[in-house]
Every structure is written in structure tokens, then in C-alpha cells.
Amino acid sequence: MAVTDEAIEKIKAMITSGALRAGDRLPREADLAADLGLSRSSLREAVRALSLVNILDVRRGDGTYVTSLEPRLLLEALSFIVDFHRDDTLLEFLRVRRILEPAATAMAAERITAEESDGLRALLDSIGPDPAAEELVANDLEFHRRIALGSGNTVLCSLIESLSGPTTRARIWRGLTQEGAVARTREQHGAICEAIASRQPELARSWATVHVAGVEEWLRRTLIPA
């Protein structure tokens, strides 16, 4: 493993130094191994490991390339890890959401366009007066996805998207079991939308915090009854 780790570090150094850039094709295996002072087997293991986390793209019959290195692509590995969460870690995911989503919402309020703002309103208006919990949650996920995109920060957007999956079931569960949850969610979405549209970032941040904290507090009471 130490030899493979060394090979990984050497390839990573080539990328971070700019010797290899996004989209570049790696030299032939024999040449690259010789240049880096590695055995071909350790180089092969390093390439395999880096392809698993979307840093390298091995194309059969064509060669190995550096990927686009976009945050969305690199954070797919985080999504894979998040899928293995246990129910007792759900509160931890919600706490992280409570840190990230209000920040993204405030940033969106600073830079949203009129067209994007109208799109958010139309999205909220697209569900009927008495939506099923699953329909409301699907609308909720898309609402928050658009806000995260509106922040203009691709890393923040990718992190929020990665954390959305584990909390989906809890949001549906809350909608089915907590009295007034659906009406409360719609009211808070509307308040967030208006704060963003009126370009009030701190108000938008506050409403986003209230929104996520409400789910978190409900789940805490459900998992840890008084």
C-alpha cells in the first residue's frame, strides 16, 4: 500500500503543479512509470484508485485521461459514502445542512436574476393546494437545488446536493406524520422565495435556517422522545 500511496501522490502532484491539466491524456504507462521512478504495477494500482474518485478516466483502447476535475464530479464519491449512512447519523446530516443551506440562500439573494426568481415562484405554484407528501418533498428538493445553483458556488451546490439524499426519507416521514408540516413547509418556502426575490440576503438566511432547523428539531424529538 505504501508504494501505491507514493504513486498516487506523484500523479496528484503532476496535476496540482499543472504538468497534467484537466482533459490531458497521461503518457504511456511504461514512459510514465519510468519518469516517476515507479513500477508499472504500482502505477496501475494508483490509476485504478484515482479513477474510482473521478480524478482519472480510463478509456479502454484509448488511454487514461485527467477528468474535468469539476467539483460536482469529484464530490460524487462523497455521495457514494453518504448513501451508507445509518439512521442515527441523520441528525448530523441535518446539522450540516443547517450550516450550508442558509449560506447558499443568502448568496442566491445577492445575485439572483429576475428570471430565476420568477422560476422559483412558478415552481412553488406548480403544486396544488393539498399535495401528497412525496410531491411536496420532490418540489422541496428542486426548490433547494435551484437556490444552491443560484449561489453561484459550484462546490457549495455540490455539497448540498450530496447531503440531500439522506434527509429525503425524513422529510417525507415528517410530512406524513406531523400535523401542519405541509402548510408550514409551504409557508416557509414562500418566505424564502420572497426574501430572495427582494434581495434581502440576511432575511433569506434566517428563513432558510428556520426551515432546516424545523426538520432537525422534529427529528430530534422523534428519535429521542422526552
PDB file of C-alpha atoms in Angstrom:
ATOM      1  CA  MET A   1       0.000   0.000   0.000  1.00  0.00           C
ATOM      2  CA  ALA A   2       2.877   2.394   0.742  1.00  0.00           C
ATOM      3  CA  VAL A   3       4.183   2.021  -2.808  1.00  0.00           C
ATOM      4  CA  THR A   4       0.714   2.626  -4.242  1.00  0.00           C
ATOM      5  CA  ASP A   5       0.256   5.675  -1.995  1.00  0.00           C
ATOM      6  CA  GLU A   6       3.537   7.055  -3.307  1.00  0.00           C
ATOM      7  CA  ALA A   7       2.344   6.533  -6.878  1.00  0.00           C
ATOM      8  CA  ILE A   8      -0.939   8.302  -6.108  1.00  0.00           C
ATOM      9  CA  GLU A   9       0.904  11.252  -4.579  1.00  0.00           C
ATOM     10  CA  LYS A  10       3.190  11.582  -7.593  1.00  0.00           C
ATOM     11  CA  ILE A  11       0.294  11.611 -10.056  1.00  0.00           C
ATOM     12  CA  LYS A  12      -1.580  14.081  -7.831  1.00  0.00           C
ATOM     13  CA  ALA A  13       1.497  16.309  -7.755  1.00  0.00           C
ATOM     14  CA  MET A  14       1.613  16.334 -11.560  1.00  0.00           C
ATOM     15  CA  ILE A  15      -1.999  17.527 -11.627  1.00  0.00           C
ATOM     16  CA  THR A  16      -1.693  20.147  -8.884  1.00  0.00           C
ATOM     17  CA  SER A  17       1.521  21.526 -10.392  1.00  0.00           C
ATOM     18  CA  GLY A  18      -0.108  21.890 -13.808  1.00  0.00           C
ATOM     19  CA  ALA A  19       2.110  19.302 -15.514  1.00  0.00           C
ATOM     20  CA  LEU A  20      -1.157  17.482 -16.195  1.00  0.00           C
ATOM     21  CA  ARG A  21      -4.282  19.541 -16.738  1.00  0.00           C
ATOM     22  CA  ALA A  22      -7.989  18.753 -16.903  1.00  0.00           C
ATOM     23  CA  GLY A  23      -8.646  16.732 -20.053  1.00  0.00           C
ATOM     24  CA  ASP A  24      -4.987  15.811 -20.647  1.00  0.00           C
ATOM     25  CA  ARG A  25      -4.060  12.295 -21.633  1.00  0.00           C
ATOM     26  CA  LEU A  26      -1.495  10.564 -19.432  1.00  0.00           C
ATOM     27  CA  PRO A  27       1.747   9.403 -21.094  1.00  0.00           C
ATOM     28  CA  ARG A  28       2.101   5.735 -21.942  1.00  0.00           C
ATOM     29  CA  GLU A  29       2.232   3.544 -18.854  1.00  0.00           C
ATOM     30  CA  ALA A  30       5.828   2.438 -19.404  1.00  0.00           C
ATOM     31  CA  ASP A  31       7.025   6.005 -20.007  1.00  0.00           C
ATOM     32  CA  LEU A  32       5.143   7.479 -17.046  1.00  0.00           C
ATOM     33  CA  ALA A  33       6.357   4.728 -14.702  1.00  0.00           C
ATOM     34  CA  ALA A  34       9.945   5.378 -15.759  1.00  0.00           C
ATOM     35  CA  ASP A  35       9.584   9.166 -15.412  1.00  0.00           C
ATOM     36  CA  LEU A  36       8.151   8.841 -11.904  1.00  0.00           C
ATOM     37  CA  GLY A  37      10.500   6.091 -10.776  1.00  0.00           C
ATOM     38  CA  LEU A  38       7.635   3.669 -10.182  1.00  0.00           C
ATOM     39  CA  SER A  39       6.939   0.083 -11.068  1.00  0.00           C
ATOM     40  CA  ARG A  40       4.242  -0.404 -13.670  1.00  0.00           C
ATOM     41  CA  SER A  41       2.162  -2.428 -11.203  1.00  0.00           C
ATOM     42  CA  SER A  42       2.153   0.340  -8.562  1.00  0.00           C
ATOM     43  CA  LEU A  43       1.332   2.910 -11.248  1.00  0.00           C
ATOM     44  CA  ARG A  44      -1.533   0.724 -12.434  1.00  0.00           C
ATOM     45  CA  GLU A  45      -2.929   0.487  -8.889  1.00  0.00           C
ATOM     46  CA  ALA A  46      -2.662   4.239  -8.449  1.00  0.00           C
ATOM     47  CA  VAL A  47      -4.504   4.873 -11.713  1.00  0.00           C
ATOM     48  CA  ARG A  48      -7.239   2.466 -10.625  1.00  0.00           C
ATOM     49  CA  ALA A  49      -7.619   4.224  -7.266  1.00  0.00           C
ATOM     50  CA  LEU A  50      -7.734   7.705  -8.814  1.00  0.00           C
ATOM     51  CA  SER A  51     -10.306   6.594 -11.366  1.00  0.00           C
ATOM     52  CA  LEU A  52     -12.609   5.465  -8.534  1.00  0.00           C
ATOM     53  CA  VAL A  53     -12.742   9.023  -7.199  1.00  0.00           C
ATOM     54  CA  ASN A  54     -13.197  10.530 -10.687  1.00  0.00           C
ATOM     55  CA  ILE A  55      -9.794  12.163 -10.939  1.00  0.00           C
ATOM     56  CA  LEU A  56      -8.724   9.925 -13.818  1.00  0.00           C
ATOM     57  CA  ASP A  57     -10.836   8.449 -16.592  1.00  0.00           C
ATOM     58  CA  VAL A  58      -9.606   5.135 -18.002  1.00  0.00           C
ATOM     59  CA  ARG A  59     -10.903   4.692 -21.550  1.00  0.00           C
ATOM     60  CA  ARG A  60     -10.404   1.179 -22.824  1.00  0.00           C
ATOM     61  CA  GLY A  61      -8.432   1.168 -26.051  1.00  0.00           C
ATOM     62  CA  ASP A  62      -7.838   4.911 -25.918  1.00  0.00           C
ATOM     63  CA  GLY A  63      -5.786   5.696 -22.814  1.00  0.00           C
ATOM     64  CA  THR A  64      -6.141   7.377 -19.444  1.00  0.00           C
ATOM     65  CA  TYR A  65      -7.207  11.000 -19.124  1.00  0.00           C
ATOM     66  CA  VAL A  66      -7.474  13.563 -16.366  1.00  0.00           C
ATOM     67  CA  THR A  67     -11.165  14.297 -15.896  1.00  0.00           C
ATOM     68  CA  SER A  68     -12.688  17.769 -15.958  1.00  0.00           C
ATOM     69  CA  LEU A  69     -11.980  17.935 -12.175  1.00  0.00           C
ATOM     70  CA  GLU A  70     -15.264  19.789 -11.686  1.00  0.00           C
ATOM     71  CA  PRO A  71     -16.462  19.839  -8.061  1.00  0.00           C
ATOM     72  CA  ARG A  72     -19.688  18.033  -8.983  1.00  0.00           C
ATOM     73  CA  LEU A  73     -17.704  15.159 -10.442  1.00  0.00           C
ATOM     74  CA  LEU A  74     -15.181  14.903  -7.626  1.00  0.00           C
ATOM     75  CA  LEU A  75     -17.878  15.073  -4.955  1.00  0.00           C
ATOM     76  CA  GLU A  76     -19.718  12.085  -6.429  1.00  0.00           C
ATOM     77  CA  ALA A  77     -17.500   9.987  -4.187  1.00  0.00           C
ATOM     78  CA  LEU A  78     -18.990  11.823  -1.207  1.00  0.00           C
ATOM     79  CA  SER A  79     -22.492  10.968  -2.430  1.00  0.00           C
ATOM     80  CA  PHE A  80     -21.468   7.313  -2.546  1.00  0.00           C
ATOM     81  CA  ILE A  81     -20.249   7.452   1.055  1.00  0.00           C
ATOM     82  CA  VAL A  82     -23.343   9.318   2.210  1.00  0.00           C
ATOM     83  CA  ASP A  83     -25.547   6.534   0.818  1.00  0.00           C
ATOM     84  CA  PHE A  84     -24.190   4.232   3.534  1.00  0.00           C
ATOM     85  CA  HIS A  85     -25.343   6.431   6.410  1.00  0.00           C
ATOM     86  CA  ARG A  86     -27.148   4.912   9.375  1.00  0.00           C
ATOM     87  CA  ASP A  87     -30.387   6.343  10.713  1.00  0.00           C
ATOM     88  CA  ASP A  88     -28.608   7.522  13.863  1.00  0.00           C
ATOM     89  CA  THR A  89     -26.394   9.821  11.773  1.00  0.00           C
ATOM     90  CA  LEU A  90     -29.344  11.562  10.117  1.00  0.00           C
ATOM     91  CA  LEU A  91     -29.299  14.394  12.639  1.00  0.00           C
ATOM     92  CA  GLU A  92     -25.651  15.030  11.777  1.00  0.00           C
ATOM     93  CA  PHE A  93     -26.529  15.430   8.097  1.00  0.00           C
ATOM     94  CA  LEU A  94     -29.285  17.871   9.014  1.00  0.00           C
ATOM     95  CA  ARG A  95     -26.879  19.894  11.162  1.00  0.00           C
ATOM     96  CA  VAL A  96     -24.530  20.210   8.212  1.00  0.00           C
ATOM     97  CA  ARG A  97     -27.442  21.257   6.001  1.00  0.00           C
ATOM     98  CA  ARG A  98     -28.329  23.904   8.591  1.00  0.00           C
ATOM     99  CA  ILE A  99     -24.841  25.362   8.163  1.00  0.00           C
ATOM    100  CA  LEU A 100     -24.626  25.211   4.371  1.00  0.00           C
ATOM    101  CA  GLU A 101     -28.124  25.949   3.050  1.00  0.00           C
ATOM    102  CA  PRO A 102     -28.653  29.308   4.791  1.00  0.00           C
ATOM    103  CA  ALA A 103     -25.297  30.457   3.403  1.00  0.00           C
ATOM    104  CA  ALA A 104     -26.272  29.373  -0.113  1.00  0.00           C
ATOM    105  CA  THR A 105     -29.668  31.056   0.264  1.00  0.00           C
ATOM    106  CA  ALA A 106     -28.095  34.351   1.320  1.00  0.00           C
ATOM    107  CA  MET A 107     -25.675  34.190  -1.617  1.00  0.00           C
ATOM    108  CA  ALA A 108     -28.552  33.476  -4.006  1.00  0.00           C
ATOM    109  CA  ALA A 109     -30.394  36.547  -2.708  1.00  0.00           C
ATOM    110  CA  GLU A 110     -27.393  38.686  -3.618  1.00  0.00           C
ATOM    111  CA  ARG A 111     -27.107  37.545  -7.221  1.00  0.00           C
ATOM    112  CA  ILE A 112     -30.433  36.076  -8.378  1.00  0.00           C
ATOM    113  CA  THR A 113     -31.833  37.263 -11.705  1.00  0.00           C
ATOM    114  CA  ALA A 114     -35.457  38.248 -12.237  1.00  0.00           C
ATOM    115  CA  GLU A 115     -35.901  35.205 -14.479  1.00  0.00           C
ATOM    116  CA  GLU A 116     -34.547  32.849 -11.797  1.00  0.00           C
ATOM    117  CA  SER A 117     -36.745  34.483  -9.169  1.00  0.00           C
ATOM    118  CA  ASP A 118     -39.829  34.049 -11.357  1.00  0.00           C
ATOM    119  CA  GLY A 119     -38.839  30.415 -11.876  1.00  0.00           C
ATOM    120  CA  LEU A 120     -38.730  29.820  -8.113  1.00  0.00           C
ATOM    121  CA  ARG A 121     -42.205  31.310  -7.687  1.00  0.00           C
ATOM    122  CA  ALA A 122     -43.551  29.226 -10.580  1.00  0.00           C
ATOM    123  CA  LEU A 123     -42.065  26.093  -9.046  1.00  0.00           C
ATOM    124  CA  LEU A 124     -43.816  26.730  -5.731  1.00  0.00           C
ATOM    125  CA  ASP A 125     -47.086  27.481  -7.533  1.00  0.00           C
ATOM    126  CA  SER A 126     -46.852  24.280  -9.588  1.00  0.00           C
ATOM    127  CA  ILE A 127     -48.162  22.046  -6.802  1.00  0.00           C
ATOM    128  CA  GLY A 128     -51.803  22.050  -5.799  1.00  0.00           C
ATOM    129  CA  PRO A 129     -53.312  23.199  -2.504  1.00  0.00           C
ATOM    130  CA  ASP A 130     -53.191  19.727  -0.959  1.00  0.00           C
ATOM    131  CA  PRO A 131     -50.114  17.932  -2.322  1.00  0.00           C
ATOM    132  CA  ALA A 132     -49.069  14.439  -1.269  1.00  0.00           C
ATOM    133  CA  ALA A 133     -46.009  14.347   0.976  1.00  0.00           C
ATOM    134  CA  GLU A 134     -43.904  12.772  -1.782  1.00  0.00           C
ATOM    135  CA  GLU A 135     -44.920  15.510  -4.257  1.00  0.00           C
ATOM    136  CA  LEU A 136     -44.119  18.236  -1.731  1.00  0.00           C
ATOM    137  CA  VAL A 137     -40.693  16.739  -0.980  1.00  0.00           C
ATOM    138  CA  ALA A 138     -39.868  16.451  -4.707  1.00  0.00           C
ATOM    139  CA  ASN A 139     -40.809  20.121  -5.061  1.00  0.00           C
ATOM    140  CA  ASP A 140     -38.752  20.923  -1.953  1.00  0.00           C
ATOM    141  CA  LEU A 141     -35.661  19.188  -3.347  1.00  0.00           C
ATOM    142  CA  GLU A 142     -35.915  21.061  -6.642  1.00  0.00           C
ATOM    143  CA  PHE A 143     -36.536  24.353  -4.824  1.00  0.00           C
ATOM    144  CA  HIS A 144     -33.380  23.979  -2.743  1.00  0.00           C
ATOM    145  CA  ARG A 145     -31.388  22.723  -5.733  1.00  0.00           C
ATOM    146  CA  ARG A 146     -32.216  25.874  -7.687  1.00  0.00           C
ATOM    147  CA  ILE A 147     -31.312  28.089  -4.744  1.00  0.00           C
ATOM    148  CA  ALA A 148     -27.970  26.295  -4.346  1.00  0.00           C
ATOM    149  CA  LEU A 149     -27.299  26.801  -8.060  1.00  0.00           C
ATOM    150  CA  GLY A 150     -28.257  30.441  -7.633  1.00  0.00           C
ATOM    151  CA  SER A 151     -25.479  30.867  -5.072  1.00  0.00           C
ATOM    152  CA  GLY A 152     -23.003  30.723  -7.956  1.00  0.00           C
ATOM    153  CA  ASN A 153     -20.683  28.480  -5.910  1.00  0.00           C
ATOM    154  CA  THR A 154     -20.348  25.088  -7.589  1.00  0.00           C
ATOM    155  CA  VAL A 155     -18.605  23.475  -4.602  1.00  0.00           C
ATOM    156  CA  LEU A 156     -21.322  24.597  -2.193  1.00  0.00           C
ATOM    157  CA  CYS A 157     -24.009  23.467  -4.624  1.00  0.00           C
ATOM    158  CA  SER A 158     -22.428  20.011  -4.985  1.00  0.00           C
ATOM    159  CA  LEU A 159     -22.068  19.590  -1.220  1.00  0.00           C
ATOM    160  CA  ILE A 160     -25.711  20.465  -0.617  1.00  0.00           C
ATOM    161  CA  GLU A 161     -26.852  18.106  -3.359  1.00  0.00           C
ATOM    162  CA  SER A 162     -24.747  15.308  -1.851  1.00  0.00           C
ATOM    163  CA  LEU A 163     -26.425  15.813   1.523  1.00  0.00           C
ATOM    164  CA  SER A 164     -29.986  15.949   0.195  1.00  0.00           C
ATOM    165  CA  GLY A 165     -30.406  12.198  -0.288  1.00  0.00           C
ATOM    166  CA  PRO A 166     -30.173  11.020   3.333  1.00  0.00           C
ATOM    167  CA  THR A 167     -32.714  13.578   4.525  1.00  0.00           C
ATOM    168  CA  THR A 168     -35.357  12.843   1.869  1.00  0.00           C
ATOM    169  CA  ARG A 169     -36.950   9.978   3.766  1.00  0.00           C
ATOM    170  CA  ALA A 170     -37.112  12.054   6.964  1.00  0.00           C
ATOM    171  CA  ARG A 171     -38.807  14.896   5.104  1.00  0.00           C
ATOM    172  CA  ILE A 172     -41.456  12.531   3.674  1.00  0.00           C
ATOM    173  CA  TRP A 173     -41.910  10.938   7.086  1.00  0.00           C
ATOM    174  CA  ARG A 174     -42.424  14.336   8.679  1.00  0.00           C
ATOM    175  CA  GLY A 175     -44.936  15.357   6.006  1.00  0.00           C
ATOM    176  CA  LEU A 176     -46.967  12.208   6.658  1.00  0.00           C
ATOM    177  CA  THR A 177     -46.896  12.278  10.459  1.00  0.00           C
ATOM    178  CA  GLN A 178     -46.518  15.827  11.792  1.00  0.00           C
ATOM    179  CA  GLU A 179     -49.680  17.880  11.915  1.00  0.00           C
ATOM    180  CA  GLY A 180     -49.351  21.095   9.928  1.00  0.00           C
ATOM    181  CA  ALA A 181     -45.977  20.131   8.414  1.00  0.00           C
ATOM    182  CA  VAL A 182     -47.129  20.553   4.819  1.00  0.00           C
ATOM    183  CA  ALA A 183     -48.648  24.001   5.407  1.00  0.00           C
ATOM    184  CA  ARG A 184     -45.584  25.070   7.404  1.00  0.00           C
ATOM    185  CA  THR A 185     -43.215  23.942   4.662  1.00  0.00           C
ATOM    186  CA  ARG A 186     -45.154  25.823   2.007  1.00  0.00           C
ATOM    187  CA  GLU A 187     -45.260  28.958   4.146  1.00  0.00           C
ATOM    188  CA  GLN A 188     -41.509  28.838   4.779  1.00  0.00           C
ATOM    189  CA  HIS A 189     -40.751  28.192   1.102  1.00  0.00           C
ATOM    190  CA  GLY A 190     -42.817  31.224   0.213  1.00  0.00           C
ATOM    191  CA  ALA A 191     -40.981  33.379   2.756  1.00  0.00           C
ATOM    192  CA  ILE A 192     -37.592  32.209   1.471  1.00  0.00           C
ATOM    193  CA  CYS A 193     -38.658  32.908  -2.103  1.00  0.00           C
ATOM    194  CA  GLU A 194     -39.842  36.433  -1.266  1.00  0.00           C
ATOM    195  CA  ALA A 195     -36.673  37.238   0.680  1.00  0.00           C
ATOM    196  CA  ILE A 196     -34.544  36.101  -2.249  1.00  0.00           C
ATOM    197  CA  ALA A 197     -36.669  37.978  -4.785  1.00  0.00           C
ATOM    198  CA  SER A 198     -36.434  41.193  -2.765  1.00  0.00           C
ATOM    199  CA  ARG A 199     -32.662  40.735  -2.466  1.00  0.00           C
ATOM    200  CA  GLN A 200     -32.575  40.565   1.324  1.00  0.00           C
ATOM    201  CA  PRO A 201     -29.766  38.072   1.978  1.00  0.00           C
ATOM    202  CA  GLU A 202     -29.908  38.122   5.793  1.00  0.00           C
ATOM    203  CA  LEU A 203     -33.673  37.644   5.811  1.00  0.00           C
ATOM    204  CA  ALA A 204     -33.285  34.812   3.311  1.00  0.00           C
ATOM    205  CA  ARG A 205     -30.580  33.270   5.508  1.00  0.00           C
ATOM    206  CA  SER A 206     -32.848  33.478   8.566  1.00  0.00           C
ATOM    207  CA  TRP A 207     -35.807  31.821   6.865  1.00  0.00           C
ATOM    208  CA  ALA A 208     -33.598  29.052   5.462  1.00  0.00           C
ATOM    209  CA  THR A 209     -32.233  28.407   8.959  1.00  0.00           C
ATOM    210  CA  VAL A 210     -35.748  28.212  10.399  1.00  0.00           C
ATOM    211  CA  HIS A 211     -36.779  25.859   7.601  1.00  0.00           C
ATOM    212  CA  VAL A 212     -33.973  23.315   8.059  1.00  0.00           C
ATOM    213  CA  ALA A 213     -33.956  23.637  11.847  1.00  0.00           C
ATOM    214  CA  GLY A 214     -37.652  22.750  11.915  1.00  0.00           C
ATOM    215  CA  VAL A 215     -36.982  19.376  10.294  1.00  0.00           C
ATOM    216  CA  GLU A 216     -33.991  18.843  12.571  1.00  0.00           C
ATOM    217  CA  GLU A 217     -35.940  19.624  15.751  1.00  0.00           C
ATOM    218  CA  TRP A 218     -38.836  17.380  14.728  1.00  0.00           C
ATOM    219  CA  LEU A 219     -36.449  14.522  14.021  1.00  0.00           C
ATOM    220  CA  ARG A 220     -34.625  15.014  17.328  1.00  0.00           C
ATOM    221  CA  ARG A 221     -37.927  14.770  19.235  1.00  0.00           C
ATOM    222  CA  THR A 222     -38.910  11.721  17.196  1.00  0.00           C
ATOM    223  CA  LEU A 223     -35.635   9.860  17.730  1.00  0.00           C
ATOM    224  CA  ILE A 224     -35.137  10.973  21.342  1.00  0.00           C
ATOM    225  CA  PRO A 225     -38.603  11.269  22.963  1.00  0.00           C
ATOM    226  CA  ALA A 226     -38.800  13.386  26.110  1.00  0.00           C
TER     227      ALA A 226
END
